[in-house]
Structure formats: C-alpha cells, structure tokens
Amino acid sequence: MKENPHGGDIYSGDYTYDFSVNVNPFGPPESVRRAVRNAADHLDRYPDTSCRELRAALARKLSVRPEQLIFGNGAAELIYALVQGVRPRRALITAPGFSEYETALHAADCEIMFYPLKPENGFLPEEDFFSWITERTDLIFLCSPHNPSGTVLSREFLLEAASRAEQCGAVLVVDECFWQFVTEEKRVTLLDAVNDHPSLFLLHAFTKTFAMPGLRLGYGVTANARLMENMERHIQAWNVSVPAQMAGAAALGETSYVERTAAAVAVEREYLSREMRRLRLAVYPSQANFLLFQGPEDLKERCREKKILIRDCRNYRGLSAGWFRTAVKLHEENTVLIHTLEEIL
C-alpha cells in the first residue's frame, strides 16, 4: 500500500479538524459546486483532451496566449511531466521544499543539488544561490510562496534567477501554487514575464485556491513551445476530467472570492501566530495560508488524541522531529486549535 508523504491523511484515523492541508478555508465557491453537479449530465462523454473552454477562459484571465497553457491532473502531474520532458542530468532544488520535486527527479535518474535554506534567514535563499546555477544545471525548482515556510521571493530575485537560468541553458520552474493566498499588495507572480523569459515555467493549481483537491486540476504557463511539446508526450490522454474542467472554468469568475480569502487569511494568520507564540511555540513568518513552527516532538500524536491533524514536517529534507506546519483556517476552527494547544502544552 502506498504511503502518503503529504498532509491530508484523514483516512488513517478519526479526525474532526484537518489542519495538515492548505486549502481555502471557505471551501469551494457555490459556482464550483454547481458546475460539478451539472457535470453529472456529461459523464457519458470523454473529456476534451485540449481543455478548449477552460483554456480560452484562463488565457483571457491571465492575459497569456492559449498555447502557453498546459493542464494536469493536479500540479503534481505536471511536475513529473516537466521532469520527463526536460530529462535533466543535474537539477537544483531548495531544502526544505515540496517533496514531489525530488521524487520526480529521482524517477528520471537525475543528480540533485540541494541548496540549504536557513531558519535564521526566514527560509529565503541568499545571494550565493545564483552561483549554484552553472552550465551543468539543467533544471531548477523554486517555490514562492515557499512550501513549507510560506515566505515569498522578491520579483527581483526571481527575475535574476530566470536570467541566470537562460545564461546557463537551464529551465527555471517557479511554483506559484499559493500565490493567490497572499494579499494583493504583497503578491508576486511572473505571469507577465513568461514572454521575456523562454526558460521560465510557472506552476499553478486550482486545488488550493478554490478548495477542490478532490477534483485535481493544475496548470503550467510557459512561452517555451519545445518544452510544452515534450511535456505533452508524457501526459496521458483525458488526464483532466469533465467535472474538473467545468469546475475550473466556473472558478475563474470568482475574483471577489479570491480577494476575500486573502484578506481573511492575513487576519487569521496573524491571530494564530500571536497565540502560538504566546504558548511559547517558535513560529516563522509567512505570507501564505499556513504556518511553519517548532514544538514538542510528540505534538502531532497529542493533537491526534484530540481529533486534530497537523502536518509533521520531519520528512522535509533539512527539517527534523519537532517541526510542524498548520493550515490557517476560519476563526472558529483556529480558536479550537489554540485551545487544544493550550490543553496540551
């Protein structure tokens, strides 16, 4: 049986609250729920392999060309397709970081260089990061907001990384899956830079923003036509279901929902940070809908006894026992978490 290395393993126990996954605390918008219900009338059809309706709507929304989009059964599928499309001999990733980068690279027998991110520097890469990108580097993964810390890389840093990648003939992947949880004034995306940087591939997902992990829908944006063609060779036909395509198209009209989410997350993130520090937990600054913190090594087990699931981060490279991540939820749920931590600590 395959072991789940991520959060969301609610099937292995009896939980009332799941703080281990970072999806929108408001749940799917009603338009998305309605689209999924309507999709039941179309289950006798094969999905559109080109995602035409979703592609056209998303291209308009992002101000990119339709052919610059590629869709996947979640962002994870695109990570594997991208690695297989590039077939890198040597790749650079940060540690800690999302484990699927490393897993996909190992599956391609790729040598991996791990750039260490330091807690004392807020898990942000330093200036020497660029010297790690050399002519031997074929593929680079960056994540902003970073998983699991929630820190946001500056636009200047990301553009310099893209330029450095081009100089060395490498592909730079910037995972922006949590970008819409950041308030607008602090939000950073390179969507407007893909045409100027053909080495750039942006990874996005509907999963987290619109609370639809059960449907699985991710997409990538790049101006690199050759990379796109290579990736498509490694993606199975009909990989995006009819309900996922219809839900994605509906979600694109939910602009106010996204902004309401970012504003609410900012308020609740501050509440959780303040209360957890009051309980003498070491909480690290975040701009996303989750917090990375340190506590007693058995904290996950003790929370489990209270029917609360948090993310144990010891399987992140560079972290160890005593590192945890919690999602930022709505105030009532966050209050339950704080009261539970008070009881435990």
PDB file of N, CA and C in Angstrom, residues 210-279:
ATOM      1  N   PHE A 210      -9.189  27.195  -4.712  1.00  0.00           N
ATOM      2  CA  PHE A 210     -10.643  27.003  -4.782  1.00  0.00           C
ATOM      3  C   PHE A 210     -11.116  25.771  -4.017  1.00  0.00           C
ATOM      4  N   ALA A 211     -10.264  25.250  -3.143  1.00  0.00           N
ATOM      5  CA  ALA A 211     -10.631  24.139  -2.252  1.00  0.00           C
ATOM      6  C   ALA A 211     -11.228  22.971  -3.021  1.00  0.00           C
ATOM      7  N   MET A 212     -10.510  22.490  -4.043  1.00  0.00           N
ATOM      8  CA  MET A 212     -11.019  21.370  -4.827  1.00  0.00           C
ATOM      9  C   MET A 212      -9.959  20.289  -5.035  1.00  0.00           C
ATOM     10  N   PRO A 213      -9.251  19.877  -3.960  1.00  0.00           N
ATOM     11  CA  PRO A 213      -8.235  18.830  -4.130  1.00  0.00           C
ATOM     12  C   PRO A 213      -8.824  17.493  -4.562  1.00  0.00           C
ATOM     13  N   GLY A 214     -10.101  17.268  -4.270  1.00  0.00           N
ATOM     14  CA  GLY A 214     -10.726  16.026  -4.686  1.00  0.00           C
ATOM     15  C   GLY A 214     -10.948  15.934  -6.185  1.00  0.00           C
ATOM     16  N   LEU A 215     -10.875  17.069  -6.894  1.00  0.00           N
ATOM     17  CA  LEU A 215     -11.052  17.081  -8.350  1.00  0.00           C
ATOM     18  C   LEU A 215      -9.725  17.010  -9.079  1.00  0.00           C
ATOM     19  N   ARG A 216      -8.676  17.613  -8.529  1.00  0.00           N
ATOM     20  CA  ARG A 216      -7.344  17.621  -9.134  1.00  0.00           C
ATOM     21  C   ARG A 216      -7.314  18.451 -10.422  1.00  0.00           C
ATOM     22  N   LEU A 217      -6.779  19.647 -10.356  1.00  0.00           N
ATOM     23  CA  LEU A 217      -6.645  20.494 -11.537  1.00  0.00           C
ATOM     24  C   LEU A 217      -5.489  21.469 -11.345  1.00  0.00           C
ATOM     25  N   GLY A 218      -4.451  21.288 -12.126  1.00  0.00           N
ATOM     26  CA  GLY A 218      -3.310  22.195 -12.121  1.00  0.00           C
ATOM     27  C   GLY A 218      -3.015  22.658 -13.525  1.00  0.00           C
ATOM     28  N   TYR A 219      -2.195  23.689 -13.641  1.00  0.00           N
ATOM     29  CA  TYR A 219      -1.802  24.148 -14.971  1.00  0.00           C
ATOM     30  C   TYR A 219      -0.427  24.792 -14.919  1.00  0.00           C
ATOM     31  N   GLY A 220       0.212  24.827 -16.072  1.00  0.00           N
ATOM     32  CA  GLY A 220       1.509  25.468 -16.208  1.00  0.00           C
ATOM     33  C   GLY A 220       1.446  26.530 -17.278  1.00  0.00           C
ATOM     34  N   VAL A 221       2.341  27.518 -17.161  1.00  0.00           N
ATOM     35  CA  VAL A 221       2.411  28.616 -18.130  1.00  0.00           C
ATOM     36  C   VAL A 221       3.861  28.759 -18.581  1.00  0.00           C
ATOM     37  N   THR A 222       4.075  28.731 -19.885  1.00  0.00           N
ATOM     38  CA  THR A 222       5.421  28.925 -20.418  1.00  0.00           C
ATOM     39  C   THR A 222       5.338  29.375 -21.872  1.00  0.00           C
ATOM     40  N   ALA A 223       6.352  30.116 -22.303  1.00  0.00           N
ATOM     41  CA  ALA A 223       6.473  30.501 -23.710  1.00  0.00           C
ATOM     42  C   ALA A 223       7.402  29.550 -24.457  1.00  0.00           C
ATOM     43  N   ASN A 224       7.872  28.523 -23.771  1.00  0.00           N
ATOM     44  CA  ASN A 224       8.814  27.570 -24.357  1.00  0.00           C
ATOM     45  C   ASN A 224       8.021  26.469 -25.069  1.00  0.00           C
ATOM     46  N   ALA A 225       7.817  26.634 -26.368  1.00  0.00           N
ATOM     47  CA  ALA A 225       6.986  25.705 -27.137  1.00  0.00           C
ATOM     48  C   ALA A 225       7.590  24.307 -27.169  1.00  0.00           C
ATOM     49  N   ARG A 226       8.904  24.229 -27.249  1.00  0.00           N
ATOM     50  CA  ARG A 226       9.551  22.916 -27.299  1.00  0.00           C
ATOM     51  C   ARG A 226       9.347  22.161 -25.982  1.00  0.00           C
ATOM     52  N   LEU A 227       9.484  22.878 -24.872  1.00  0.00           N
ATOM     53  CA  LEU A 227       9.253  22.255 -23.576  1.00  0.00           C
ATOM     54  C   LEU A 227       7.812  21.771 -23.474  1.00  0.00           C
ATOM     55  N   MET A 228       6.878  22.586 -23.936  1.00  0.00           N
ATOM     56  CA  MET A 228       5.474  22.221 -23.896  1.00  0.00           C
ATOM     57  C   MET A 228       5.226  20.934 -24.682  1.00  0.00           C
ATOM     58  N   GLU A 229       5.791  20.844 -25.868  1.00  0.00           N
ATOM     59  CA  GLU A 229       5.620  19.649 -26.700  1.00  0.00           C
ATOM     60  C   GLU A 229       6.195  18.418 -26.017  1.00  0.00           C
ATOM     61  N   ASN A 230       7.365  18.562 -25.412  1.00  0.00           N
ATOM     62  CA  ASN A 230       7.987  17.429 -24.728  1.00  0.00           C
ATOM     63  C   ASN A 230       7.157  16.972 -23.534  1.00  0.00           C
ATOM     64  N   MET A 231       6.589  17.932 -22.808  1.00  0.00           N
ATOM     65  CA  MET A 231       5.753  17.573 -21.661  1.00  0.00           C
ATOM     66  C   MET A 231       4.503  16.835 -22.100  1.00  0.00           C
ATOM     67  N   GLU A 232       3.888  17.298 -23.176  1.00  0.00           N
ATOM     68  CA  GLU A 232       2.632  16.693 -23.627  1.00  0.00           C
ATOM     69  C   GLU A 232       2.820  15.239 -24.038  1.00  0.00           C
ATOM     70  N   ARG A 233       4.032  14.877 -24.442  1.00  0.00           N
ATOM     71  CA  ARG A 233       4.299  13.474 -24.790  1.00  0.00           C
ATOM     72  C   ARG A 233       4.240  12.566 -23.562  1.00  0.00           C
ATOM     73  N   HIS A 234       4.379  13.160 -22.399  1.00  0.00           N
ATOM     74  CA  HIS A 234       4.429  12.360 -21.169  1.00  0.00           C
ATOM     75  C   HIS A 234       3.156  12.504 -20.332  1.00  0.00           C
ATOM     76  N   ILE A 235       2.109  13.062 -20.923  1.00  0.00           N
ATOM     77  CA  ILE A 235       0.829  13.191 -20.224  1.00  0.00           C
ATOM     78  C   ILE A 235      -0.193  12.308 -20.914  1.00  0.00           C
ATOM     79  N   GLN A 236      -0.878  11.502 -20.128  1.00  0.00           N
ATOM     80  CA  GLN A 236      -1.860  10.595 -20.701  1.00  0.00           C
ATOM     81  C   GLN A 236      -3.052  11.360 -21.280  1.00  0.00           C
ATOM     82  N   ALA A 237      -3.726  10.734 -22.222  1.00  0.00           N
ATOM     83  CA  ALA A 237      -4.937  11.330 -22.788  1.00  0.00           C
ATOM     84  C   ALA A 237      -6.021  11.387 -21.712  1.00  0.00           C
ATOM     85  N   TRP A 238      -6.908  12.384 -21.826  1.00  0.00           N
ATOM     86  CA  TRP A 238      -8.051  12.537 -20.923  1.00  0.00           C
ATOM     87  C   TRP A 238      -7.616  12.677 -19.457  1.00  0.00           C
ATOM     88  N   ASN A 239      -6.495  13.349 -19.224  1.00  0.00           N
ATOM     89  CA  ASN A 239      -5.973  13.444 -17.859  1.00  0.00           C
ATOM     90  C   ASN A 239      -6.772  14.405 -16.980  1.00  0.00           C
ATOM     91  N   VAL A 240      -7.515  15.335 -17.596  1.00  0.00           N
ATOM     92  CA  VAL A 240      -8.331  16.279 -16.819  1.00  0.00           C
ATOM     93  C   VAL A 240      -9.798  15.934 -17.048  1.00  0.00           C
ATOM     94  N   SER A 241     -10.473  15.534 -16.002  1.00  0.00           N
ATOM     95  CA  SER A 241     -11.847  15.026 -16.115  1.00  0.00           C
ATOM     96  C   SER A 241     -12.828  16.125 -16.516  1.00  0.00           C
ATOM     97  N   VAL A 242     -14.006  15.706 -16.954  1.00  0.00           N
ATOM     98  CA  VAL A 242     -15.077  16.651 -17.293  1.00  0.00           C
ATOM     99  C   VAL A 242     -15.454  17.504 -16.077  1.00  0.00           C
ATOM    100  N   PRO A 243     -15.689  16.924 -14.890  1.00  0.00           N
ATOM    101  CA  PRO A 243     -16.016  17.769 -13.740  1.00  0.00           C
ATOM    102  C   PRO A 243     -14.901  18.763 -13.401  1.00  0.00           C
ATOM    103  N   ALA A 244     -13.652  18.354 -13.516  1.00  0.00           N
ATOM    104  CA  ALA A 244     -12.548  19.267 -13.203  1.00  0.00           C
ATOM    105  C   ALA A 244     -12.499  20.433 -14.179  1.00  0.00           C
ATOM    106  N   GLN A 245     -12.688  20.148 -15.477  1.00  0.00           N
ATOM    107  CA  GLN A 245     -12.670  21.223 -16.471  1.00  0.00           C
ATOM    108  C   GLN A 245     -13.818  22.198 -16.247  1.00  0.00           C
ATOM    109  N   MET A 246     -14.995  21.700 -15.963  1.00  0.00           N
ATOM    110  CA  MET A 246     -16.144  22.570 -15.753  1.00  0.00           C
ATOM    111  C   MET A 246     -15.998  23.374 -14.457  1.00  0.00           C
ATOM    112  N   ALA A 247     -15.466  22.733 -13.432  1.00  0.00           N
ATOM    113  CA  ALA A 247     -15.252  23.443 -12.169  1.00  0.00           C
ATOM    114  C   ALA A 247     -14.201  24.536 -12.330  1.00  0.00           C
ATOM    115  N   GLY A 248     -13.143  24.252 -13.069  1.00  0.00           N
ATOM    116  CA  GLY A 248     -12.095  25.241 -13.300  1.00  0.00           C
ATOM    117  C   GLY A 248     -12.622  26.460 -14.037  1.00  0.00           C
ATOM    118  N   ALA A 249     -13.429  26.225 -15.078  1.00  0.00           N
ATOM    119  CA  ALA A 249     -13.995  27.342 -15.836  1.00  0.00           C
ATOM    120  C   ALA A 249     -14.891  28.202 -14.950  1.00  0.00           C
ATOM    121  N   ALA A 250     -15.656  27.553 -14.073  1.00  0.00           N
ATOM    122  CA  ALA A 250     -16.534  28.304 -13.171  1.00  0.00           C
ATOM    123  C   ALA A 250     -15.725  29.104 -12.160  1.00  0.00           C
ATOM    124  N   ALA A 251     -14.641  28.527 -11.667  1.00  0.00           N
ATOM    125  CA  ALA A 251     -13.833  29.178 -10.638  1.00  0.00           C
ATOM    126  C   ALA A 251     -13.207  30.477 -11.126  1.00  0.00           C
ATOM    127  N   LEU A 252     -12.970  30.588 -12.418  1.00  0.00           N
ATOM    128  CA  LEU A 252     -12.293  31.781 -12.948  1.00  0.00           C
ATOM    129  C   LEU A 252     -13.113  33.056 -12.775  1.00  0.00           C
ATOM    130  N   GLY A 253     -14.405  32.914 -12.536  1.00  0.00           N
ATOM    131  CA  GLY A 253     -15.238  34.097 -12.318  1.00  0.00           C
ATOM    132  C   GLY A 253     -15.288  34.548 -10.866  1.00  0.00           C
ATOM    133  N   GLU A 254     -14.562  33.864  -9.994  1.00  0.00           N
ATOM    134  CA  GLU A 254     -14.652  34.122  -8.549  1.00  0.00           C
ATOM    135  C   GLU A 254     -13.566  35.083  -8.051  1.00  0.00           C
ATOM    136  N   THR A 255     -13.454  36.241  -8.667  1.00  0.00           N
ATOM    137  CA  THR A 255     -12.425  37.212  -8.283  1.00  0.00           C
ATOM    138  C   THR A 255     -12.616  37.714  -6.856  1.00  0.00           C
ATOM    139  N   SER A 256     -13.831  38.066  -6.487  1.00  0.00           N
ATOM    140  CA  SER A 256     -14.078  38.591  -5.144  1.00  0.00           C
ATOM    141  C   SER A 256     -13.842  37.514  -4.085  1.00  0.00           C
ATOM    142  N   TYR A 257     -14.132  36.274  -4.420  1.00  0.00           N
ATOM    143  CA  TYR A 257     -13.885  35.152  -3.508  1.00  0.00           C
ATOM    144  C   TYR A 257     -12.392  35.041  -3.192  1.00  0.00           C
ATOM    145  N   VAL A 258     -11.556  35.197  -4.222  1.00  0.00           N
ATOM    146  CA  VAL A 258     -10.104  35.106  -4.035  1.00  0.00           C
ATOM    147  C   VAL A 258      -9.600  36.233  -3.149  1.00  0.00           C
ATOM    148  N   GLU A 259     -10.060  37.446  -3.405  1.00  0.00           N
ATOM    149  CA  GLU A 259      -9.589  38.587  -2.611  1.00  0.00           C
ATOM    150  C   GLU A 259     -10.111  38.508  -1.172  1.00  0.00           C
ATOM    151  N   ARG A 260     -11.345  38.038  -1.006  1.00  0.00           N
ATOM    152  CA  ARG A 260     -11.888  37.858   0.354  1.00  0.00           C
ATOM    153  C   ARG A 260     -11.076  36.814   1.111  1.00  0.00           C
ATOM    154  N   THR A 261     -10.660  35.775   0.412  1.00  0.00           N
ATOM    155  CA  THR A 261      -9.854  34.732   1.029  1.00  0.00           C
ATOM    156  C   THR A 261      -8.521  35.275   1.513  1.00  0.00           C
ATOM    157  N   ALA A 262      -7.818  36.018   0.640  1.00  0.00           N
ATOM    158  CA  ALA A 262      -6.507  36.554   1.007  1.00  0.00           C
ATOM    159  C   ALA A 262      -6.600  37.471   2.217  1.00  0.00           C
ATOM    160  N   ALA A 263      -7.643  38.315   2.255  1.00  0.00           N
ATOM    161  CA  ALA A 263      -7.813  39.241   3.379  1.00  0.00           C
ATOM    162  C   ALA A 263      -8.097  38.485   4.671  1.00  0.00           C
ATOM    163  N   ALA A 264      -8.972  37.491   4.609  1.00  0.00           N
ATOM    164  CA  ALA A 264      -9.313  36.718   5.809  1.00  0.00           C
ATOM    165  C   ALA A 264      -8.121  35.913   6.302  1.00  0.00           C
ATOM    166  N   VAL A 265      -7.374  35.320   5.380  1.00  0.00           N
ATOM    167  CA  VAL A 265      -6.192  34.531   5.749  1.00  0.00           C
ATOM    168  C   VAL A 265      -5.165  35.407   6.454  1.00  0.00           C
ATOM    169  N   ALA A 266      -4.971  36.627   5.971  1.00  0.00           N
ATOM    170  CA  ALA A 266      -4.000  37.536   6.594  1.00  0.00           C
ATOM    171  C   ALA A 266      -4.362  37.821   8.046  1.00  0.00           C
ATOM    172  N   VAL A 267      -5.648  38.062   8.307  1.00  0.00           N
ATOM    173  CA  VAL A 267      -6.105  38.346   9.674  1.00  0.00           C
ATOM    174  C   VAL A 267      -5.937  37.119  10.561  1.00  0.00           C
ATOM    175  N   GLU A 268      -6.365  35.979  10.081  1.00  0.00           N
ATOM    176  CA  GLU A 268      -6.304  34.762  10.892  1.00  0.00           C
ATOM    177  C   GLU A 268      -4.873  34.256  11.062  1.00  0.00           C
ATOM    178  N   ARG A 269      -4.034  34.484  10.064  1.00  0.00           N
ATOM    179  CA  ARG A 269      -2.620  34.099  10.192  1.00  0.00           C
ATOM    180  C   ARG A 269      -1.952  34.880  11.318  1.00  0.00           C
ATOM    181  N   GLU A 270      -2.286  36.164  11.419  1.00  0.00           N
ATOM    182  CA  GLU A 270      -1.740  36.983  12.492  1.00  0.00           C
ATOM    183  C   GLU A 270      -2.254  36.518  13.844  1.00  0.00           C
ATOM    184  N   TYR A 271      -3.533  36.158  13.905  1.00  0.00           N
ATOM    185  CA  TYR A 271      -4.102  35.648  15.158  1.00  0.00           C
ATOM    186  C   TYR A 271      -3.396  34.362  15.589  1.00  0.00           C
ATOM    187  N   LEU A 272      -3.268  33.418  14.679  1.00  0.00           N
ATOM    188  CA  LEU A 272      -2.614  32.155  15.012  1.00  0.00           C
ATOM    189  C   LEU A 272      -1.159  32.370  15.427  1.00  0.00           C
ATOM    190  N   SER A 273      -0.441  33.200  14.681  1.00  0.00           N
ATOM    191  CA  SER A 273       0.965  33.466  15.002  1.00  0.00           C
ATOM    192  C   SER A 273       1.099  34.032  16.406  1.00  0.00           C
ATOM    193  N   ARG A 274       0.270  35.017  16.710  1.00  0.00           N
ATOM    194  CA  ARG A 274       0.337  35.670  18.026  1.00  0.00           C
ATOM    195  C   ARG A 274       0.026  34.685  19.154  1.00  0.00           C
ATOM    196  N   GLU A 275      -1.040  33.905  18.977  1.00  0.00           N
ATOM    197  CA  GLU A 275      -1.451  32.983  20.036  1.00  0.00           C
ATOM    198  C   GLU A 275      -0.463  31.834  20.207  1.00  0.00           C
ATOM    199  N   MET A 276       0.094  31.351  19.111  1.00  0.00           N
ATOM    200  CA  MET A 276       1.059  30.258  19.206  1.00  0.00           C
ATOM    201  C   MET A 276       2.364  30.723  19.852  1.00  0.00           C
ATOM    202  N   ARG A 277       2.748  31.953  19.578  1.00  0.00           N
ATOM    203  CA  ARG A 277       3.939  32.497  20.250  1.00  0.00           C
ATOM    204  C   ARG A 277       3.669  32.687  21.740  1.00  0.00           C
ATOM    205  N   ARG A 278       2.442  33.063  22.067  1.00  0.00           N
ATOM    206  CA  ARG A 278       2.078  33.180  23.484  1.00  0.00           C
ATOM    207  C   ARG A 278       2.259  31.850  24.202  1.00  0.00           C
ATOM    208  N   LEU A 279       2.039  30.761  23.468  1.00  0.00           N
ATOM    209  CA  LEU A 279       2.203  29.426  24.030  1.00  0.00           C
ATOM    210  C   LEU A 279       3.652  28.944  23.934  1.00  0.00           C
TER     211      LEU A 279
END
